[in-house]
Amino acid sequence: METAHTYRTRCQWSGSTGGGYRNYSREHAATADPAQDSLVLSADPAFLGQPDHLNPEQLLVMAASSCQLLSFLAVAARARVDVLAYADDAEGVMPRDNPVRLSRITLRPRIIVAAGSTVDQIRRLVEAAHRDCYIANSLRTEVEVVPQIEIATEASG
């Protein structure tokens, strides 16, 4: 049995920095085998990147959001809770100080579950999912989860 999961990615850039800091392209590609998808990334526009491409800061916030979503769906399914919808408006904050880092990630999932569950039960599952979220557990940055929970009524289901 495998004792660890290993994730390999590749980021690739080509060009020239010979023209100085302001003049090189920040655009680069990222892949992760065996996935066929490739992402075209750039720097944050504040660091002279292209605003129409994702940047590493956004990817980090997305990873935290995606991990929380997947962890929540897993704990809810094990608890036999019927989750009907989950949408997270996540936010990462990077102050203009040193060390340069995302100082906080806030996840704001709106969770809709079928009738038969309680808001308290869903909050407990959100907390359990947060404890299980391997991305949040891997970061020094605080990851806060502020859920909005809605129990669907039989008529709306």
Tab-separated table of C-alpha atoms in Angstrom:
chain	number	residue	atom	x	y	z
A	1	MET	CA	0.000	0.000	0.000
A	2	GLU	CA	1.235	3.464	-0.921
A	3	THR	CA	2.297	5.516	2.131
A	4	ALA	CA	1.998	8.943	0.489
A	5	HIS	CA	0.344	10.655	-2.441
A	6	THR	CA	2.727	12.539	-4.700
A	7	TYR	CA	1.628	15.403	-6.945
A	8	ARG	CA	3.814	16.559	-9.788
A	9	THR	CA	3.211	19.659	-11.849
A	10	ARG	CA	5.134	21.527	-14.469
A	11	CYS	CA	5.299	25.277	-15.004
A	12	GLN	CA	6.954	26.415	-18.206
A	13	TRP	CA	7.996	29.866	-19.428
A	14	SER	CA	10.170	31.118	-22.238
A	15	GLY	CA	11.147	34.594	-23.330
A	16	SER	CA	13.747	37.107	-22.249
A	17	THR	CA	14.273	39.214	-19.153
A	18	GLY	CA	17.002	41.112	-20.966
A	19	GLY	CA	14.795	44.195	-21.290
A	20	GLY	CA	14.448	44.587	-17.510
A	21	TYR	CA	11.727	44.019	-14.925
A	22	ARG	CA	8.947	45.932	-16.710
A	23	ASN	CA	9.446	44.331	-20.106
A	24	TYR	CA	9.243	40.546	-19.825
A	25	SER	CA	6.093	38.457	-20.197
A	26	ARG	CA	4.666	36.948	-17.045
A	27	GLU	CA	2.588	34.464	-19.062
A	28	HIS	CA	3.441	30.816	-18.489
A	29	ALA	CA	1.786	27.396	-18.728
A	30	ALA	CA	1.077	24.902	-15.971
A	31	THR	CA	0.234	21.233	-16.403
A	32	ALA	CA	-0.157	18.223	-14.159
A	33	ASP	CA	0.052	14.724	-15.658
A	34	PRO	CA	-1.986	12.742	-16.413
A	35	ALA	CA	-4.523	15.565	-16.913
A	36	GLN	CA	-4.703	16.823	-20.469
A	37	ASP	CA	-5.670	20.324	-19.356
A	38	SER	CA	-3.151	23.109	-19.365
A	39	LEU	CA	-3.611	26.448	-17.642
A	40	VAL	CA	-2.205	29.660	-19.005
A	41	LEU	CA	-1.180	31.737	-15.997
A	42	SER	CA	0.273	35.155	-15.386
A	43	ALA	CA	1.207	37.382	-12.484
A	44	ASP	CA	-1.350	39.526	-10.686
A	45	PRO	CA	-1.852	42.743	-12.699
A	46	ALA	CA	-0.355	44.603	-9.712
A	47	PHE	CA	2.889	42.771	-10.579
A	48	LEU	CA	2.605	43.530	-14.309
A	49	GLY	CA	0.681	40.379	-15.217
A	50	GLN	CA	-2.173	39.890	-17.633
A	51	PRO	CA	-5.621	40.400	-16.051
A	52	ASP	CA	-7.247	37.866	-18.411
A	53	HIS	CA	-5.179	34.971	-16.983
A	54	LEU	CA	-5.348	33.329	-13.587
A	55	ASN	CA	-2.486	34.067	-11.204
A	56	PRO	CA	-0.860	31.970	-8.445
A	57	GLU	CA	-2.646	33.891	-5.677
A	58	GLN	CA	-6.027	33.093	-7.235
A	59	LEU	CA	-5.022	29.455	-7.647
A	60	LEU	CA	-4.175	29.212	-3.956
A	61	VAL	CA	-7.563	30.647	-2.962
A	62	MET	CA	-9.278	28.326	-5.480
A	63	ALA	CA	-7.415	25.323	-4.083
A	64	ALA	CA	-8.568	26.122	-0.536
A	65	SER	CA	-12.142	26.623	-1.744
A	66	SER	CA	-12.165	23.450	-3.843
A	67	CYS	CA	-10.684	21.357	-1.037
A	68	GLN	CA	-13.285	22.612	1.455
A	69	LEU	CA	-16.076	21.849	-1.042
A	70	LEU	CA	-14.816	18.312	-1.677
A	71	SER	CA	-14.220	17.667	2.039
A	72	PHE	CA	-17.723	18.916	2.872
A	73	LEU	CA	-19.379	16.768	0.203
A	74	ALA	CA	-17.521	13.731	1.547
A	75	VAL	CA	-18.503	14.249	5.191
A	76	ALA	CA	-22.092	15.118	4.200
A	77	ALA	CA	-22.420	12.001	2.041
A	78	ARG	CA	-21.058	9.832	4.867
A	79	ALA	CA	-23.604	11.441	7.218
A	80	ARG	CA	-26.373	10.721	4.686
A	81	VAL	CA	-27.090	14.440	4.220
A	82	ASP	CA	-28.463	15.302	0.780
A	83	VAL	CA	-26.519	18.360	-0.420
A	84	LEU	CA	-28.342	20.037	-3.301
A	85	ALA	CA	-26.019	22.958	-4.043
A	86	TYR	CA	-22.756	24.497	-2.833
A	87	ALA	CA	-21.324	27.789	-4.116
A	88	ASP	CA	-18.363	29.486	-2.475
A	89	ASP	CA	-17.394	33.130	-2.918
A	90	ALA	CA	-13.865	32.885	-1.544
A	91	GLU	CA	-11.440	35.718	-0.906
A	92	GLY	CA	-7.728	35.917	-0.198
A	93	VAL	CA	-6.080	39.013	1.265
A	94	MET	CA	-2.451	40.005	0.678
A	95	PRO	CA	-1.409	43.063	2.719
A	96	ARG	CA	1.282	45.353	1.366
A	97	ASP	CA	3.834	44.421	4.011
A	98	ASN	CA	6.603	41.926	4.596
A	99	PRO	CA	6.730	39.068	4.416
A	100	VAL	CA	4.672	39.171	1.229
A	101	ARG	CA	2.010	36.495	1.666
A	102	LEU	CA	-1.687	35.863	1.691
A	103	SER	CA	-2.518	36.641	5.305
A	104	ARG	CA	-6.067	35.323	5.269
A	105	ILE	CA	-8.366	33.248	3.091
A	106	THR	CA	-12.083	33.487	3.784
A	107	LEU	CA	-14.448	30.911	2.342
A	108	ARG	CA	-18.119	31.851	2.185
A	109	PRO	CA	-19.958	28.781	0.966
A	110	ARG	CA	-23.709	28.959	0.397
A	111	ILE	CA	-24.906	25.448	1.083
A	112	ILE	CA	-28.376	24.157	0.268
A	113	VAL	CA	-29.386	20.791	1.677
A	114	ALA	CA	-32.579	18.779	1.375
A	115	ALA	CA	-35.168	18.790	4.136
A	116	GLY	CA	-34.397	16.493	7.039
A	117	SER	CA	-31.205	18.167	8.255
A	118	THR	CA	-30.715	20.997	10.727
A	119	VAL	CA	-28.543	24.088	10.435
A	120	ASP	CA	-26.582	22.961	13.528
A	121	GLN	CA	-25.896	19.565	11.938
A	122	ILE	CA	-24.650	21.208	8.738
A	123	ARG	CA	-22.427	23.629	10.706
A	124	ARG	CA	-20.847	20.635	12.478
A	125	LEU	CA	-20.226	18.988	9.107
A	126	VAL	CA	-18.681	22.224	7.747
A	127	GLU	CA	-16.334	22.269	10.765
A	128	ALA	CA	-15.452	18.589	10.298
A	129	ALA	CA	-14.750	19.221	6.615
A	130	HIS	CA	-12.504	22.158	7.523
A	131	ARG	CA	-10.535	19.957	9.930
A	132	ASP	CA	-10.171	17.387	7.103
A	133	CYS	CA	-9.235	19.908	4.387
A	134	TYR	CA	-5.671	19.037	3.415
A	135	ILE	CA	-5.074	22.343	1.634
A	136	ALA	CA	-6.066	24.403	4.700
A	137	ASN	CA	-3.989	22.044	6.856
A	138	SER	CA	-0.989	22.645	4.574
A	139	LEU	CA	-1.024	26.441	4.845
A	140	ARG	CA	0.327	28.820	7.475
A	141	THR	CA	-2.318	31.291	6.304
A	142	GLU	CA	-5.515	31.375	8.339
A	143	VAL	CA	-8.420	29.838	6.431
A	144	GLU	CA	-11.792	30.863	7.823
A	145	VAL	CA	-15.075	29.265	6.741
A	146	VAL	CA	-18.219	31.387	7.082
A	147	PRO	CA	-21.087	29.257	5.759
A	148	GLN	CA	-24.578	30.359	4.787
A	149	ILE	CA	-26.829	27.327	5.177
A	150	GLU	CA	-30.253	26.855	3.679
A	151	ILE	CA	-32.515	23.884	4.307
A	152	ALA	CA	-34.745	23.283	1.311
A	153	THR	CA	-38.417	22.798	2.066
A	154	GLU	CA	-40.289	19.819	0.660
A	155	ALA	CA	-42.160	22.148	-1.737
A	156	SER	CA	-38.967	23.734	-3.118
A	157	GLY	CA	-37.038	20.470	-3.425
